[in-house]
JSON list of C-alpha atoms in Angstrom, two decimals:
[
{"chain": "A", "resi": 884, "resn": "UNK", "atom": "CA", "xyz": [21.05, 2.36, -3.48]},
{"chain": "A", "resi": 885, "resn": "UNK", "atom": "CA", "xyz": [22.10, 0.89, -6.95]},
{"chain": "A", "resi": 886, "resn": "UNK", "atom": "CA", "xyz": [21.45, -2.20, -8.36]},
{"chain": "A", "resi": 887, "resn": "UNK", "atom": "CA", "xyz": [24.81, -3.94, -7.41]},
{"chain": "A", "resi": 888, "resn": "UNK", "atom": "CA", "xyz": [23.96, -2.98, -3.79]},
{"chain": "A", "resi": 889, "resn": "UNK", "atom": "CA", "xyz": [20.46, -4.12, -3.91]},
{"chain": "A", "resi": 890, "resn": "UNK", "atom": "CA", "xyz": [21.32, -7.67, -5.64]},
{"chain": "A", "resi": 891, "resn": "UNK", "atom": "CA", "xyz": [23.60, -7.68, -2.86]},
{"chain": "A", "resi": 892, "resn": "UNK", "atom": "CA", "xyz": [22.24, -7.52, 0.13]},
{"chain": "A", "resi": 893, "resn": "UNK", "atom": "CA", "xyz": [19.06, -8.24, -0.63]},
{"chain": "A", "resi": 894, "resn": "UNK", "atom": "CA", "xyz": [18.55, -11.22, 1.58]},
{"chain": "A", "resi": 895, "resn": "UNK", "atom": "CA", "xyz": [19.25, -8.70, 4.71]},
{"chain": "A", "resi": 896, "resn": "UNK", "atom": "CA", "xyz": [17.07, -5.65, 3.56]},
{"chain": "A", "resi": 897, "resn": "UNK", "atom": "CA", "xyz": [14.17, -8.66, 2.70]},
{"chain": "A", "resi": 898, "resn": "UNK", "atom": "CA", "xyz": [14.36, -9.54, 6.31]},
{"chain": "A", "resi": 899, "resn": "UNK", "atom": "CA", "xyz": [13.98, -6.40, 7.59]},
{"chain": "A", "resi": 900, "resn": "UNK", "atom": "CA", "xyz": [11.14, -5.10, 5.37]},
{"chain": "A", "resi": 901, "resn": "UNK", "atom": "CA", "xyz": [9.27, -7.70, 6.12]},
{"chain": "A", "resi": 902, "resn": "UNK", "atom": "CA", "xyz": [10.13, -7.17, 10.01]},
{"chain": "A", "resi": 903, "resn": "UNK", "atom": "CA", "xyz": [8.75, -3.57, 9.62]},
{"chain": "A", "resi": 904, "resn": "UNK", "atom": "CA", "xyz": [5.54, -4.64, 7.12]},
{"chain": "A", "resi": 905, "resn": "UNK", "atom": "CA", "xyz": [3.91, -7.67, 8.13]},
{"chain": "A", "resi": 906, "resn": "UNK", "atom": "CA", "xyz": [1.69, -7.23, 5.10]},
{"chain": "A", "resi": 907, "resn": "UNK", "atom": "CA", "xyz": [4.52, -8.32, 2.39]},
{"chain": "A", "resi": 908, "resn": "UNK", "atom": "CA", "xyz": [5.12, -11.93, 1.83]},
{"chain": "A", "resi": 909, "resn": "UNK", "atom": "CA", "xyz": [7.74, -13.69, 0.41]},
{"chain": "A", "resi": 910, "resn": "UNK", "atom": "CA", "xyz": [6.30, -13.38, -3.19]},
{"chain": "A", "resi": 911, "resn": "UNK", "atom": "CA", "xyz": [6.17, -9.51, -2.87]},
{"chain": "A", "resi": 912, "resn": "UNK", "atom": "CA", "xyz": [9.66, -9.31, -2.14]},
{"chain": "A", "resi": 913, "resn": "UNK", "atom": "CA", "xyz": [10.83, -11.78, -4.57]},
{"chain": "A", "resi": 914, "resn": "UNK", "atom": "CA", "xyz": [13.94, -10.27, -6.49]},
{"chain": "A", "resi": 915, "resn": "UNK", "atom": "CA", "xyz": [14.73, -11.03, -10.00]},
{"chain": "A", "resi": 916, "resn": "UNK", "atom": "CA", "xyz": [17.31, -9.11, -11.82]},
{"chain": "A", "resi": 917, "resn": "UNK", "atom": "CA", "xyz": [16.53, -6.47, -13.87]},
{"chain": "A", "resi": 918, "resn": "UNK", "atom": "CA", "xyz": [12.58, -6.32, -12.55]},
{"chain": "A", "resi": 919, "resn": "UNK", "atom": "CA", "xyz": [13.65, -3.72, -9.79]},
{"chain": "A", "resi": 920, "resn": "UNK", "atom": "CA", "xyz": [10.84, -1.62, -10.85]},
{"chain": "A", "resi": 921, "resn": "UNK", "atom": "CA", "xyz": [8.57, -4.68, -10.63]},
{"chain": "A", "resi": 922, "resn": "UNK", "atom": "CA", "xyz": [9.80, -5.01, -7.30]},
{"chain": "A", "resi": 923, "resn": "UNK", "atom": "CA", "xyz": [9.49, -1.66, -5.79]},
{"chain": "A", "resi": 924, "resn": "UNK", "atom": "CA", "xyz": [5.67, -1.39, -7.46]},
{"chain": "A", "resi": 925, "resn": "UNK", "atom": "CA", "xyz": [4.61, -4.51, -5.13]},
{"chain": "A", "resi": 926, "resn": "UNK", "atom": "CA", "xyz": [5.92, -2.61, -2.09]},
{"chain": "A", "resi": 927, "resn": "UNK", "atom": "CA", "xyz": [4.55, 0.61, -2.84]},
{"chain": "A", "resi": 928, "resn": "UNK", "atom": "CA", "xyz": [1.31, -1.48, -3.52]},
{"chain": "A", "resi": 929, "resn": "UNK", "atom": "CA", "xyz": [1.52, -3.29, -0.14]},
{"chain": "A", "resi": 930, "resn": "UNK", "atom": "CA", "xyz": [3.23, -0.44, 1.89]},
{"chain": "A", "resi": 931, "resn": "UNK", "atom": "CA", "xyz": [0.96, 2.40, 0.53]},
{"chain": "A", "resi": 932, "resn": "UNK", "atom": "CA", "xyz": [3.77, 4.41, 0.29]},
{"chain": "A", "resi": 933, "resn": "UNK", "atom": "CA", "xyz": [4.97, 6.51, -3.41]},
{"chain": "A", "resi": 934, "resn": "UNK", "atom": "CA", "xyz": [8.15, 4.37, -5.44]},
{"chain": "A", "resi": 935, "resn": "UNK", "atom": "CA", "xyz": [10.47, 7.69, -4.16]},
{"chain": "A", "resi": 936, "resn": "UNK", "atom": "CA", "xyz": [9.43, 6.64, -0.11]},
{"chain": "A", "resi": 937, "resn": "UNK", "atom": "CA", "xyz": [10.01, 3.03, -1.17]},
{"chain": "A", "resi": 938, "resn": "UNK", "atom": "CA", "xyz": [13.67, 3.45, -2.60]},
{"chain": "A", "resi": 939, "resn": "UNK", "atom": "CA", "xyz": [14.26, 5.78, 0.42]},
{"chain": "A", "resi": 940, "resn": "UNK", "atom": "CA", "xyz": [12.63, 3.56, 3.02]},
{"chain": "A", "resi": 941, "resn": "UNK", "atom": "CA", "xyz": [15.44, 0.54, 1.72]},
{"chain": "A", "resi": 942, "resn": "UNK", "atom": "CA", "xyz": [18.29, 3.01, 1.31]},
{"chain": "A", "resi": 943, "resn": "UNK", "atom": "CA", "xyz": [17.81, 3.68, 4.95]},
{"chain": "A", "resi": 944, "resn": "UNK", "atom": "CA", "xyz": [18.07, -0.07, 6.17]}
]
């Protein structure tokens, strides 16, 4: 997913993430543009999971 798509829909994929993690809040998911790496370090903190299974984990809602 690219940055365009992200910014987006971002609102949607928020809702679901935090549907599947009950663990992120609404600070953790908290986009600002051009801090997508920012972003996807708090959910790999929170989620446990490597930045790679992060980006896949949102391309795949």
């Amino acid at each position: 997913m690219n940055t365009t798509d992200l910014k987006g829909n971002w609102n949607e994929l928020k809702g679901k993430l935090k549907q599947q993690y009950a663990d992120l809040t609404d600070d953790d998911l908290l986009y600002v543009e051009g801090k997508e790496d920012e972003l996807y370090g708090r959910i790999q903190q929170r989620v446990g999971k490597s930045k790679d299974e992060v980006k896949k984990m949102i391309d795949k809602l």
